[in-house]
Structures are given as structure tokens and as C-alpha cells.
Amino acid sequence: MTHLMAALCVLALTATLPAQAQTRHRGRYTPPAPRGGYSTHSSRSYSYAPNTYFGFRFGLSASHINSDAPDLNGSSSKTGLNVGAVVGVQLAPQAPLFFETGLEYSEKGGKGKLGGDKFSIGLNYLEVPLTLKYSAYVAPATAVEPFVGGYLSCGVGGKVKDYGNREAYSSFDDHYGANFKRFDGGIRVGCGLAYEMLYAELGYDFGLTNIGDNAFDDTHNGALFLNIGVNF
């Protein structure tokens, strides 16, 4: 009886090993399998890719503000942080095309001069990316991933600093004379590079929304960003 139970345990353990191997690479982008579909190649396993992946991102941006209004024209770049989480869903079972969205915290803004005095503008947003991403394998476990789409943003903080008058006030608080709207949106383009679970991307946000309160002056965000992260 004892030998029979031991044999059953060994068989049960052996049966679970293929299932564990098939979930080892959850979230990876994968090249076409010889018989169709998309699969992950590994020295330890060969399994079909899931339709959904999750990821975390962290990086830096160099942003600026182009405006017809001299007091809002922060055309010199300002460095900020990016951090967030994303989710991607494969749109077709036979094509490596994914729709990616998520929630990110992004620091944008710009620097400039007015009457010889320097000022800086900080615009901090919660952003929702909405992009299409194509994954093209160029080497084993390595994929180049161009993407295009858009983003939607809501301002959650930031400061306008007037160094000439030594003043600072909230970027989105009209009580202090700020001239920025909270909501922004635009086009996002770029390209990523994935290796196993690691991921890096370089992209640019083209702001299409007039973020200035004055409707007669066009004021738009622009930001170059570099992010790194992982996908699961």
C-alpha cells in the first residue's frame, strides 16, 4: 500500500511539471511557432504565450511647453519622473499586435524667461496611455516593439516658480493666477526593446490639447521619455 501511494505521488508530481513549464513565461512576447500561434522558446520549455501581460515602468522625461503667451512659454526642457503600471492585450491570436493601457504618474513642464527673469513650470499628471504595439523578434528572446497611439492626462499637482519675484504657486490653482487647465491629451509614438522579462522604451508625447486658460493663445505640452521596466 505504501509503495502504491508513493507511485501515485510521483505520477501526480510528474503531471504538474508540464503545466508549470507552460506558465513560466507568462507575459512574454513570443515569435511564431512552426505550427501557428505564438510561442516562447526557452532552453527549459516551449509554451504558448498568454493573451495578456502586465508590466511596471520607471523612467525620466525631458519636457517643454510651447505657448503663444510669453509667461507660459517654457520652451527650455525640464526633467521629470515617470512611474506606472501597464496591461497589454493581444488583439489577434495569429498576430503579435497588442493594445496597451495603464496608469502612470508623469512630471512635465518647462523652463523659460520673462523680462530677463527665469521661471519654471511643473505640471504633474496622472496619465492613461492608449497605444498599439507590434512585437517583432530580432533574436531569441529579444523583440523590437514600435508603438503608436495617444494618452489622456489629469493634472494632480505642480508649481510655477517665479525666480525674479521669488514667488511660487500651484500650477492648476486659478486663485493664484495660474493659467493651466488640468486636462491634457495627445499623440504618443516610440519604440520598445524587450529581452526576456526586461523592457526599455523611448518615446515622445505630442500634446494636442490647449492647456492654457486663454483660448486665444495656443499652449501645448511636449515630452521625450525613456522608461525601463519588467513584463509578466
PDB file of N, CA and C in Angstrom, residues 25-73:
ATOM      1  N   HIS A  25       6.690  31.547 -18.622  1.00  0.00           N
ATOM      2  CA  HIS A  25       6.957  32.766 -19.382  1.00  0.00           C
ATOM      3  C   HIS A  25       5.710  33.623 -19.539  1.00  0.00           C
ATOM      4  N   ARG A  26       4.864  33.635 -18.557  1.00  0.00           N
ATOM      5  CA  ARG A  26       3.640  34.428 -18.625  1.00  0.00           C
ATOM      6  C   ARG A  26       3.975  35.893 -18.877  1.00  0.00           C
ATOM      7  N   GLY A  27       3.343  36.476 -19.877  1.00  0.00           N
ATOM      8  CA  GLY A  27       3.546  37.881 -20.166  1.00  0.00           C
ATOM      9  C   GLY A  27       4.615  38.177 -21.178  1.00  0.00           C
ATOM     10  N   ARG A  28       5.358  37.164 -21.680  1.00  0.00           N
ATOM     11  CA  ARG A  28       6.390  37.424 -22.674  1.00  0.00           C
ATOM     12  C   ARG A  28       5.784  37.593 -24.054  1.00  0.00           C
ATOM     13  N   TYR A  29       6.371  38.441 -24.871  1.00  0.00           N
ATOM     14  CA  TYR A  29       6.054  38.455 -26.289  1.00  0.00           C
ATOM     15  C   TYR A  29       6.814  37.307 -26.948  1.00  0.00           C
ATOM     16  N   THR A  30       6.222  36.654 -27.932  1.00  0.00           N
ATOM     17  CA  THR A  30       6.811  35.433 -28.440  1.00  0.00           C
ATOM     18  C   THR A  30       6.776  35.378 -29.953  1.00  0.00           C
ATOM     19  N   PRO A  31       7.752  34.707 -30.568  1.00  0.00           N
ATOM     20  CA  PRO A  31       7.799  34.582 -32.027  1.00  0.00           C
ATOM     21  C   PRO A  31       6.826  33.524 -32.512  1.00  0.00           C
ATOM     22  N   PRO A  32       6.536  33.482 -33.826  1.00  0.00           N
ATOM     23  CA  PRO A  32       5.609  32.479 -34.355  1.00  0.00           C
ATOM     24  C   PRO A  32       6.119  31.063 -34.134  1.00  0.00           C
ATOM     25  N   ALA A  33       5.206  30.185 -33.731  1.00  0.00           N
ATOM     26  CA  ALA A  33       5.542  28.771 -33.602  1.00  0.00           C
ATOM     27  C   ALA A  33       5.477  28.118 -34.979  1.00  0.00           C
ATOM     28  N   PRO A  34       6.198  27.028 -35.201  1.00  0.00           N
ATOM     29  CA  PRO A  34       6.208  26.387 -36.511  1.00  0.00           C
ATOM     30  C   PRO A  34       4.821  25.961 -36.983  1.00  0.00           C
ATOM     31  N   ARG A  35       3.921  25.644 -36.050  1.00  0.00           N
ATOM     32  CA  ARG A  35       2.598  25.173 -36.424  1.00  0.00           C
ATOM     33  C   ARG A  35       1.536  26.241 -36.230  1.00  0.00           C
ATOM     34  N   GLY A  36       1.920  27.503 -36.134  1.00  0.00           N
ATOM     35  CA  GLY A  36       0.952  28.582 -35.959  1.00  0.00           C
ATOM     36  C   GLY A  36       0.853  28.989 -34.506  1.00  0.00           C
ATOM     37  N   GLY A  37       0.285  30.151 -34.273  1.00  0.00           N
ATOM     38  CA  GLY A  37       0.206  30.680 -32.918  1.00  0.00           C
ATOM     39  C   GLY A  37       1.507  31.341 -32.547  1.00  0.00           C
ATOM     40  N   TYR A  38       1.613  31.787 -31.286  1.00  0.00           N
ATOM     41  CA  TYR A  38       2.815  32.451 -30.813  1.00  0.00           C
ATOM     42  C   TYR A  38       3.309  31.735 -29.587  1.00  0.00           C
ATOM     43  N   SER A  39       4.579  31.402 -29.599  1.00  0.00           N
ATOM     44  CA  SER A  39       5.124  30.565 -28.542  1.00  0.00           C
ATOM     45  C   SER A  39       6.402  31.156 -28.002  1.00  0.00           C
ATOM     46  N   THR A  40       6.782  30.688 -26.826  1.00  0.00           N
ATOM     47  CA  THR A  40       8.007  31.133 -26.170  1.00  0.00           C
ATOM     48  C   THR A  40       9.067  30.063 -26.281  1.00  0.00           C
ATOM     49  N   HIS A  41      10.256  30.431 -26.758  1.00  0.00           N
ATOM     50  CA  HIS A  41      11.340  29.468 -26.879  1.00  0.00           C
ATOM     51  C   HIS A  41      12.283  29.632 -25.702  1.00  0.00           C
ATOM     52  N   SER A  42      12.587  28.552 -25.061  1.00  0.00           N
ATOM     53  CA  SER A  42      13.481  28.572 -23.921  1.00  0.00           C
ATOM     54  C   SER A  42      14.264  27.278 -23.892  1.00  0.00           C
ATOM     55  N   SER A  43      15.428  27.305 -23.237  1.00  0.00           N
ATOM     56  CA  SER A  43      16.212  26.090 -23.116  1.00  0.00           C
ATOM     57  C   SER A  43      15.530  25.086 -22.192  1.00  0.00           C
ATOM     58  N   ARG A  44      14.561  25.569 -21.403  1.00  0.00           N
ATOM     59  CA  ARG A  44      13.900  24.682 -20.451  1.00  0.00           C
ATOM     60  C   ARG A  44      12.471  24.327 -20.863  1.00  0.00           C
ATOM     61  N   SER A  45      11.842  25.168 -21.684  1.00  0.00           N
ATOM     62  CA  SER A  45      10.448  24.901 -22.002  1.00  0.00           C
ATOM     63  C   SER A  45      10.085  25.529 -23.332  1.00  0.00           C
ATOM     64  N   TYR A  46       8.960  25.090 -23.866  1.00  0.00           N
ATOM     65  CA  TYR A  46       8.447  25.621 -25.114  1.00  0.00           C
ATOM     66  C   TYR A  46       6.932  25.707 -24.942  1.00  0.00           C
ATOM     67  N   SER A  47       6.389  26.900 -24.846  1.00  0.00           N
ATOM     68  CA  SER A  47       4.995  27.029 -24.447  1.00  0.00           C
ATOM     69  C   SER A  47       4.325  28.157 -25.202  1.00  0.00           C
ATOM     70  N   TYR A  48       3.038  28.112 -25.218  1.00  0.00           N
ATOM     71  CA  TYR A  48       2.263  29.141 -25.898  1.00  0.00           C
ATOM     72  C   TYR A  48       2.145  30.378 -25.023  1.00  0.00           C
ATOM     73  N   ALA A  49       2.184  31.557 -25.671  1.00  0.00           N
ATOM     74  CA  ALA A  49       2.128  32.819 -24.935  1.00  0.00           C
ATOM     75  C   ALA A  49       0.694  33.127 -24.526  1.00  0.00           C
ATOM     76  N   PRO A  50       0.508  33.738 -23.386  1.00  0.00           N
ATOM     77  CA  PRO A  50      -0.832  34.175 -22.992  1.00  0.00           C
ATOM     78  C   PRO A  50      -1.262  35.390 -23.801  1.00  0.00           C
ATOM     79  N   ASN A  51      -2.512  35.724 -23.732  1.00  0.00           N
ATOM     80  CA  ASN A  51      -3.059  36.844 -24.478  1.00  0.00           C
ATOM     81  C   ASN A  51      -2.910  38.171 -23.750  1.00  0.00           C
ATOM     82  N   THR A  52      -2.486  38.136 -22.497  1.00  0.00           N
ATOM     83  CA  THR A  52      -2.412  39.346 -21.679  1.00  0.00           C
ATOM     84  C   THR A  52      -1.080  39.392 -20.940  1.00  0.00           C
ATOM     85  N   TYR A  53      -0.509  40.590 -20.806  1.00  0.00           N
ATOM     86  CA  TYR A  53       0.690  40.767 -19.988  1.00  0.00           C
ATOM     87  C   TYR A  53       0.506  41.991 -19.090  1.00  0.00           C
ATOM     88  N   PHE A  54       1.267  42.013 -18.004  1.00  0.00           N
ATOM     89  CA  PHE A  54       1.261  43.123 -17.059  1.00  0.00           C
ATOM     90  C   PHE A  54       2.695  43.612 -16.897  1.00  0.00           C
ATOM     91  N   GLY A  55       2.863  44.914 -16.669  1.00  0.00           N
ATOM     92  CA  GLY A  55       4.209  45.454 -16.561  1.00  0.00           C
ATOM     93  C   GLY A  55       4.286  46.661 -15.650  1.00  0.00           C
ATOM     94  N   PHE A  56       5.497  46.945 -15.223  1.00  0.00           N
ATOM     95  CA  PHE A  56       5.792  48.132 -14.424  1.00  0.00           C
ATOM     96  C   PHE A  56       6.832  48.963 -15.164  1.00  0.00           C
ATOM     97  N   ARG A  57       6.703  50.287 -15.062  1.00  0.00           N
ATOM     98  CA  ARG A  57       7.581  51.206 -15.773  1.00  0.00           C
ATOM     99  C   ARG A  57       8.134  52.270 -14.815  1.00  0.00           C
ATOM    100  N   PHE A  58       9.387  52.643 -15.060  1.00  0.00           N
ATOM    101  CA  PHE A  58      10.033  53.726 -14.308  1.00  0.00           C
ATOM    102  C   PHE A  58      11.025  54.403 -15.236  1.00  0.00           C
ATOM    103  N   GLY A  59      11.048  55.758 -15.197  1.00  0.00           N
ATOM    104  CA  GLY A  59      11.991  56.443 -16.080  1.00  0.00           C
ATOM    105  C   GLY A  59      12.005  57.942 -15.894  1.00  0.00           C
ATOM    106  N   LEU A  60      12.590  58.604 -16.890  1.00  0.00           N
ATOM    107  CA  LEU A  60      12.768  60.053 -16.880  1.00  0.00           C
ATOM    108  C   LEU A  60      12.187  60.654 -18.149  1.00  0.00           C
ATOM    109  N   SER A  61      11.834  61.933 -18.067  1.00  0.00           N
ATOM    110  CA  SER A  61      11.348  62.657 -19.238  1.00  0.00           C
ATOM    111  C   SER A  61      12.012  64.021 -19.311  1.00  0.00           C
ATOM    112  N   ALA A  62      12.165  64.521 -20.530  1.00  0.00           N
ATOM    113  CA  ALA A  62      12.626  65.890 -20.779  1.00  0.00           C
ATOM    114  C   ALA A  62      11.482  66.590 -21.501  1.00  0.00           C
ATOM    115  N   SER A  63      10.799  67.468 -20.802  1.00  0.00           N
ATOM    116  CA  SER A  63       9.576  68.076 -21.327  1.00  0.00           C
ATOM    117  C   SER A  63       9.732  69.575 -21.525  1.00  0.00           C
ATOM    118  N   HIS A  64       8.806  70.138 -22.304  1.00  0.00           N
ATOM    119  CA  HIS A  64       8.785  71.574 -22.543  1.00  0.00           C
ATOM    120  C   HIS A  64       7.347  72.006 -22.831  1.00  0.00           C
ATOM    121  N   ILE A  65       7.116  73.300 -22.787  1.00  0.00           N
ATOM    122  CA  ILE A  65       5.797  73.882 -23.078  1.00  0.00           C
ATOM    123  C   ILE A  65       5.971  74.943 -24.158  1.00  0.00           C
ATOM    124  N   ASN A  66       5.260  74.773 -25.255  1.00  0.00           N
ATOM    125  CA  ASN A  66       5.261  75.778 -26.316  1.00  0.00           C
ATOM    126  C   ASN A  66       3.967  76.580 -26.242  1.00  0.00           C
ATOM    127  N   SER A  67       4.101  77.910 -26.128  1.00  0.00           N
ATOM    128  CA  SER A  67       2.927  78.749 -25.962  1.00  0.00           C
ATOM    129  C   SER A  67       3.107  80.085 -26.670  1.00  0.00           C
ATOM    130  N   ASP A  68       1.982  80.626 -27.166  1.00  0.00           N
ATOM    131  CA  ASP A  68       1.993  81.976 -27.719  1.00  0.00           C
ATOM    132  C   ASP A  68       2.113  83.030 -26.629  1.00  0.00           C
ATOM    133  N   ALA A  69       1.724  82.673 -25.401  1.00  0.00           N
ATOM    134  CA  ALA A  69       1.790  83.601 -24.270  1.00  0.00           C
ATOM    135  C   ALA A  69       3.204  83.593 -23.685  1.00  0.00           C
ATOM    136  N   PRO A  70       3.879  84.722 -23.614  1.00  0.00           N
ATOM    137  CA  PRO A  70       5.262  84.744 -23.115  1.00  0.00           C
ATOM    138  C   PRO A  70       5.411  84.199 -21.703  1.00  0.00           C
ATOM    139  N   ASP A  71       4.398  84.415 -20.841  1.00  0.00           N
ATOM    140  CA  ASP A  71       4.519  83.974 -19.452  1.00  0.00           C
ATOM    141  C   ASP A  71       4.255  82.484 -19.285  1.00  0.00           C
ATOM    142  N   LEU A  72       3.817  81.810 -20.368  1.00  0.00           N
ATOM    143  CA  LEU A  72       3.582  80.369 -20.316  1.00  0.00           C
ATOM    144  C   LEU A  72       4.532  79.585 -21.210  1.00  0.00           C
ATOM    145  N   ASN A  73       5.385  80.275 -21.928  1.00  0.00           N
ATOM    146  CA  ASN A  73       6.251  79.618 -22.908  1.00  0.00           C
ATOM    147  C   ASN A  73       7.508  79.064 -22.230  1.00  0.00           C
TER     148      ASN A  73
END
